[in-house]
Short mmCIF file of C-alpha atoms in Angstrom, two decimals:
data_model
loop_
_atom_site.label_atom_id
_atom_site.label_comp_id
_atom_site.label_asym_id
_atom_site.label_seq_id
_atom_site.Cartn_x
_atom_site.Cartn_y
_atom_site.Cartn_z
CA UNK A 1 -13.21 3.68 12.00
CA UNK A 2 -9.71 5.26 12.30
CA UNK A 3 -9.10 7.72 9.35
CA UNK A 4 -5.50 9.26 8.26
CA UNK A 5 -6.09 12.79 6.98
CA UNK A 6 -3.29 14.45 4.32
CA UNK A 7 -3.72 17.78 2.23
CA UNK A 8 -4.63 16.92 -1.31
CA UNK A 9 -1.27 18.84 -3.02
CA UNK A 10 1.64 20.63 -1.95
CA UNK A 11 4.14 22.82 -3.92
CA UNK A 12 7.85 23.39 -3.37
CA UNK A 13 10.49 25.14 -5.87
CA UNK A 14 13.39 22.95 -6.72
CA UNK A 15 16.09 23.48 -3.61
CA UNK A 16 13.92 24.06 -1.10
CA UNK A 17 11.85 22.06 1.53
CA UNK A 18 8.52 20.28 1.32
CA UNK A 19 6.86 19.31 4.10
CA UNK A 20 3.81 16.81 4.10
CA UNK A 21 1.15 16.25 6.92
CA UNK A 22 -0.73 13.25 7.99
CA UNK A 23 -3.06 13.68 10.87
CA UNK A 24 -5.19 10.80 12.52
CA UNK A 25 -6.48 10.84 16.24
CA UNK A 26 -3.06 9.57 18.93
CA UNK A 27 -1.45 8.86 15.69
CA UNK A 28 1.75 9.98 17.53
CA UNK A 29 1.04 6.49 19.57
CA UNK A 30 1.10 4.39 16.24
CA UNK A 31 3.91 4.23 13.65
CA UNK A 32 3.41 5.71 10.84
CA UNK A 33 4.71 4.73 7.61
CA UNK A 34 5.18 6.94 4.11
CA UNK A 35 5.35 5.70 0.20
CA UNK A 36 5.81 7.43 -2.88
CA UNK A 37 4.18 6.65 -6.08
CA UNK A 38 5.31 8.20 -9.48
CA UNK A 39 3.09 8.04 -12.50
CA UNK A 40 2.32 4.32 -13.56
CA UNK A 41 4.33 3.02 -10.89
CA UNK A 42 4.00 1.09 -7.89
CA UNK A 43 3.76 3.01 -4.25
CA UNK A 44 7.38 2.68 -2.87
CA UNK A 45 8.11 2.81 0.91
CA UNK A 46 10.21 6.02 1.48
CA UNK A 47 9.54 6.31 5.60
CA UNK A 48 8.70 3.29 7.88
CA UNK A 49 8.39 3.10 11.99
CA UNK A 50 7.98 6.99 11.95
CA UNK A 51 11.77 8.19 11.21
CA UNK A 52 13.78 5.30 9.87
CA UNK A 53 14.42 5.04 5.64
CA UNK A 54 15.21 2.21 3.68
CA UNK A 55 18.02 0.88 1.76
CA UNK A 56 18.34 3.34 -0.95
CA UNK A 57 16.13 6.14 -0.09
CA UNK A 58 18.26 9.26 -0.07
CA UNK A 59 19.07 11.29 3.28
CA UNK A 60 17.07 13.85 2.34
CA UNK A 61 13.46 12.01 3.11
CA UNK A 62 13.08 12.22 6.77
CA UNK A 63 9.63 11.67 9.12
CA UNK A 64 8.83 12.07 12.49
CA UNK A 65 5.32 11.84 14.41
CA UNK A 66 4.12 13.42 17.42
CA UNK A 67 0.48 14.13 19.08
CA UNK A 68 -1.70 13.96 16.09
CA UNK A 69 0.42 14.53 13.25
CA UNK A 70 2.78 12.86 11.35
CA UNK A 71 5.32 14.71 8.65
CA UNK A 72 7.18 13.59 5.87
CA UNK A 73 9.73 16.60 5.01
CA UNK A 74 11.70 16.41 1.52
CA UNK A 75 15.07 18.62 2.19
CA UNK A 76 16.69 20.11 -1.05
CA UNK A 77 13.70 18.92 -2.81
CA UNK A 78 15.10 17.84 -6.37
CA UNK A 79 12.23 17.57 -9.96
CA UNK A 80 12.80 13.96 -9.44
CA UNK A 81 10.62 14.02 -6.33
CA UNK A 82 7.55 14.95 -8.34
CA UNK A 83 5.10 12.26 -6.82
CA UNK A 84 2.03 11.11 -5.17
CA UNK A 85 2.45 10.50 -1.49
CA UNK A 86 1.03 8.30 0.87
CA UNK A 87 0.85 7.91 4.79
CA UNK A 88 0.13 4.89 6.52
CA UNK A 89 -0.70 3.56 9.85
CA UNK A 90 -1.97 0.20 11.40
CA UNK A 91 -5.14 0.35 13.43
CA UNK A 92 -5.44 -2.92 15.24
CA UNK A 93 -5.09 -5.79 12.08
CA UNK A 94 -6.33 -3.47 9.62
CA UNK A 95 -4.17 -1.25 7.42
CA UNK A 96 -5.33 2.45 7.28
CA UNK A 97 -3.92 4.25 3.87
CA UNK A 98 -4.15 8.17 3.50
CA UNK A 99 -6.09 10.19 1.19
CA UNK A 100 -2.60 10.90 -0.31
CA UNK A 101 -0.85 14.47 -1.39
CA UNK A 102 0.18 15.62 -4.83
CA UNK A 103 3.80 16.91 -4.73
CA UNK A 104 4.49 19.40 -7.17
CA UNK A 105 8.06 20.73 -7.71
CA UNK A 106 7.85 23.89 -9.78
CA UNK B 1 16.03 -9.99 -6.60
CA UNK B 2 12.85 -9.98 -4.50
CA UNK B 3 10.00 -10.26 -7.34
CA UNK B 4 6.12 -10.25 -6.53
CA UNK B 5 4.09 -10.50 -10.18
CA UNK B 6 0.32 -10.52 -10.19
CA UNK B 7 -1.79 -11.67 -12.79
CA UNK B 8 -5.39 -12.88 -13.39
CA UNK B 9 -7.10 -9.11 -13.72
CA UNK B 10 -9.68 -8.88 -16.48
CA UNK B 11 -12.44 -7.13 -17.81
CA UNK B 12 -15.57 -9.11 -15.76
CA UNK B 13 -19.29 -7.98 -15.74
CA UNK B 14 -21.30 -7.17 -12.32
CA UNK B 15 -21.91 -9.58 -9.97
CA UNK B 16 -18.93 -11.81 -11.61
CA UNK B 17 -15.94 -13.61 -10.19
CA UNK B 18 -12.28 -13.15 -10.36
CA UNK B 19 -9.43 -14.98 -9.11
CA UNK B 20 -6.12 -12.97 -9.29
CA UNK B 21 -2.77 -14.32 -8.32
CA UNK B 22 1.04 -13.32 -6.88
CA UNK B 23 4.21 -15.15 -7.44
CA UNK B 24 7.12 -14.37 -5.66
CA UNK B 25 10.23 -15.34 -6.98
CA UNK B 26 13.88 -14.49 -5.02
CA UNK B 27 12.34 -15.14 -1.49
CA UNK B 28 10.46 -17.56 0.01
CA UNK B 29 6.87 -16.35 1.28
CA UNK B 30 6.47 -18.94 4.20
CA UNK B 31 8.50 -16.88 6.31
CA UNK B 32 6.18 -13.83 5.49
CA UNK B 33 2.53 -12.40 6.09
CA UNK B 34 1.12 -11.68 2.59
CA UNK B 35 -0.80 -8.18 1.54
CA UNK B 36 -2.98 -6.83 -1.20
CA UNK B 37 -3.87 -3.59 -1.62
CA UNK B 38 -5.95 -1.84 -4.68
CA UNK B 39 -5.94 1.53 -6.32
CA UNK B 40 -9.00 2.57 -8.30
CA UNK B 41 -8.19 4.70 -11.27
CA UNK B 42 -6.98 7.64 -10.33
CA UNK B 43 -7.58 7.39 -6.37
CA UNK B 44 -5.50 6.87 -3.67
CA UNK B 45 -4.55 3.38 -2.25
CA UNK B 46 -6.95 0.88 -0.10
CA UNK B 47 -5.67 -1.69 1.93
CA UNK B 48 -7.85 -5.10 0.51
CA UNK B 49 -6.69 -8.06 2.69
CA UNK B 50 -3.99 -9.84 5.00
CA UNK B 51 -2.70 -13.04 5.51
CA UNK B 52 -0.15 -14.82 7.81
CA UNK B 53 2.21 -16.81 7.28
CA UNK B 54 0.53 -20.32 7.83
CA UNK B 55 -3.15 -19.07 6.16
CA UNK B 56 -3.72 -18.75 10.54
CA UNK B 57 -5.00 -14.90 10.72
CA UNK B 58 -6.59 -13.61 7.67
CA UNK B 59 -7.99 -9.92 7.93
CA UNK B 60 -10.42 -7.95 5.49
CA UNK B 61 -11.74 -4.53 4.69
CA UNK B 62 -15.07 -3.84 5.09
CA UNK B 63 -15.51 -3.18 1.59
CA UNK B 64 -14.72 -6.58 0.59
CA UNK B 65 -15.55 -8.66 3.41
CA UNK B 66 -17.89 -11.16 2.67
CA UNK B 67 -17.14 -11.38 -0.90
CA UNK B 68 -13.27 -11.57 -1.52
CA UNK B 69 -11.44 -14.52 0.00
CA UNK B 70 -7.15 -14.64 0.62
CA UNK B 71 -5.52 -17.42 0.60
CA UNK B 72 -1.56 -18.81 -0.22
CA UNK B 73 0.07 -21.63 -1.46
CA UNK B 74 3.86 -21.70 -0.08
CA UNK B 75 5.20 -24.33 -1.80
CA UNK B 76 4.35 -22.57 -4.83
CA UNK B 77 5.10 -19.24 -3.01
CA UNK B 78 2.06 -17.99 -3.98
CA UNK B 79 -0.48 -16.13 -2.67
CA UNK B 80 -4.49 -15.91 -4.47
CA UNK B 81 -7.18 -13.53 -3.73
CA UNK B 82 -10.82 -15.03 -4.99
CA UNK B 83 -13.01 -12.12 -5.86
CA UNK B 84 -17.02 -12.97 -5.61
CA UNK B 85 -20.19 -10.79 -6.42
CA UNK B 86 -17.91 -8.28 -7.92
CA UNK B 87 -18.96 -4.51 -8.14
CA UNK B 88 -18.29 -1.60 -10.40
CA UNK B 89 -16.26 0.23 -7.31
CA UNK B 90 -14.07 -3.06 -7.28
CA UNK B 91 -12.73 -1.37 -10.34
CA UNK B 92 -8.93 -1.30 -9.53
CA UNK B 93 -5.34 -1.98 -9.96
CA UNK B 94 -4.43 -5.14 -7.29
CA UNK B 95 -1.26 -5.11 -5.85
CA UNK B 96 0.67 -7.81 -3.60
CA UNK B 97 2.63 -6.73 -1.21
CA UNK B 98 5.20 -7.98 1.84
CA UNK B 99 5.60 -6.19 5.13
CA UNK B 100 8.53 -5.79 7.19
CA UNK B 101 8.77 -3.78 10.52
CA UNK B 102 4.81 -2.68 9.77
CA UNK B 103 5.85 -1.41 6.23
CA UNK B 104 4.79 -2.90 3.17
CA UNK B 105 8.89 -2.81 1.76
CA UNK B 106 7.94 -4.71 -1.54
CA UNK B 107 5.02 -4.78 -4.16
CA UNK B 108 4.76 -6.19 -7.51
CA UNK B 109 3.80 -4.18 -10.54
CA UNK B 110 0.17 -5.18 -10.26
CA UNK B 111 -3.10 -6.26 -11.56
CA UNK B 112 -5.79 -4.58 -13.47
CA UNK B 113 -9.48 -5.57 -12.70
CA UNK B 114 -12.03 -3.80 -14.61
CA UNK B 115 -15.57 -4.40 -13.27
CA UNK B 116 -18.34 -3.24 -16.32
CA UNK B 117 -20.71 -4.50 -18.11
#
């Protein structure tokens, strides 16, 4: 079965960039979608159809996807951003979820 | 304001049943496929279960298969998911969600099912 692979943490100071994996086999041929989920809150959707963000998320969430990999990248990472983070990809009807990544901003 | 509350999670012993339910409120579900998705304590998240907009293509893990069933009520714009033979790894917090362009843009605050005996 199709598996999404992420590192379990990352670390960034405050200011600079984080940059989050996602790797899954031709995942560059899916899209590939990315959520954030604070402390006793629900996942919210941050990154969908590779590169495009929703109403409301700020500029400085961005995502692309090539080969293997996909990459959420935080620019001017702010405390605020302090989150678990999830990729996402659809493998025929079924909905494949990453392992998801700890971002700590320290 | 688009609004998706579940509710029916409980404490329920091995082997029990479960039915847990999402209202939507703001939009009307008919003219969306339906989506719940769990998070153990402390894990990450697991896609549970599609459904389409008329009830026609309903999906499942593997996990669950066989055991949960989805279904939805529109004119309550409501969607159910009926949880059978229930296991101590069905331990979770159940969210409903919708999806738009292949993302899942809106989920409610969620449901907690705790399976122990």
């Amino acid at each position: 079965s199709y598996a999404l692979t992420q590192p379990p943490s990352v670390s960034v100071s405050p200011g600079q960039t984080a940059s989050i994996t996602c790797s899954g086999d031709k995942l560059g041929d899916k899209s590939a979608y990315w959520y954030q989920q604070r402390p006793g809150q629900s996942p919210v959707l941050v990154i969908y159809q590779d590169t495009k963000r929703p109403s409301g998320i700020p500029e400085r969430f961005s995502g692309s996807n090539s080969g293997n990999t996909a990459t959420l990248t935080i620019s001017g990472t702010q405390a605020m951003d302090e989150a678990d983070f999830y990729c996402q990809a659809w493998d025929n009807d079924a909905v494949i979820f990453g392992g998801g990544t700890k971002l700590t901003v320290l | 304001d688009v609004q998706l509350v579940e509710s029916g999670g409980d404490l329920v012993k091995p082997g029990g049943s479960l039915r847990v339910s999402c209202a939507a409120s703001g939009f009307t579900i008919s003219g969306y496929s339906m989506h719940w998705v769990r998070q153990a304590p402390g894990k990450g998240l697991e896609w549970v279960s599609s459904i389409s907009t008329s009830s026609t293509y309903i999906y499942y893990a593997d996990s669950v298969k066989g055991r949960f069933t989805v279904s939805r009520d529109n004119a309550k714009n409501s969607v159910f998911l009926q949880m059978n033979s229930l296991r101590a790894e069905d331990t979770a917090v159940y969210y409903c969600a919708t999806v738009t362009d292949g993302g899942f843009d809106y989920w409610g605050q969620g449901t907690l099912v705790t399976v122990s005996s």
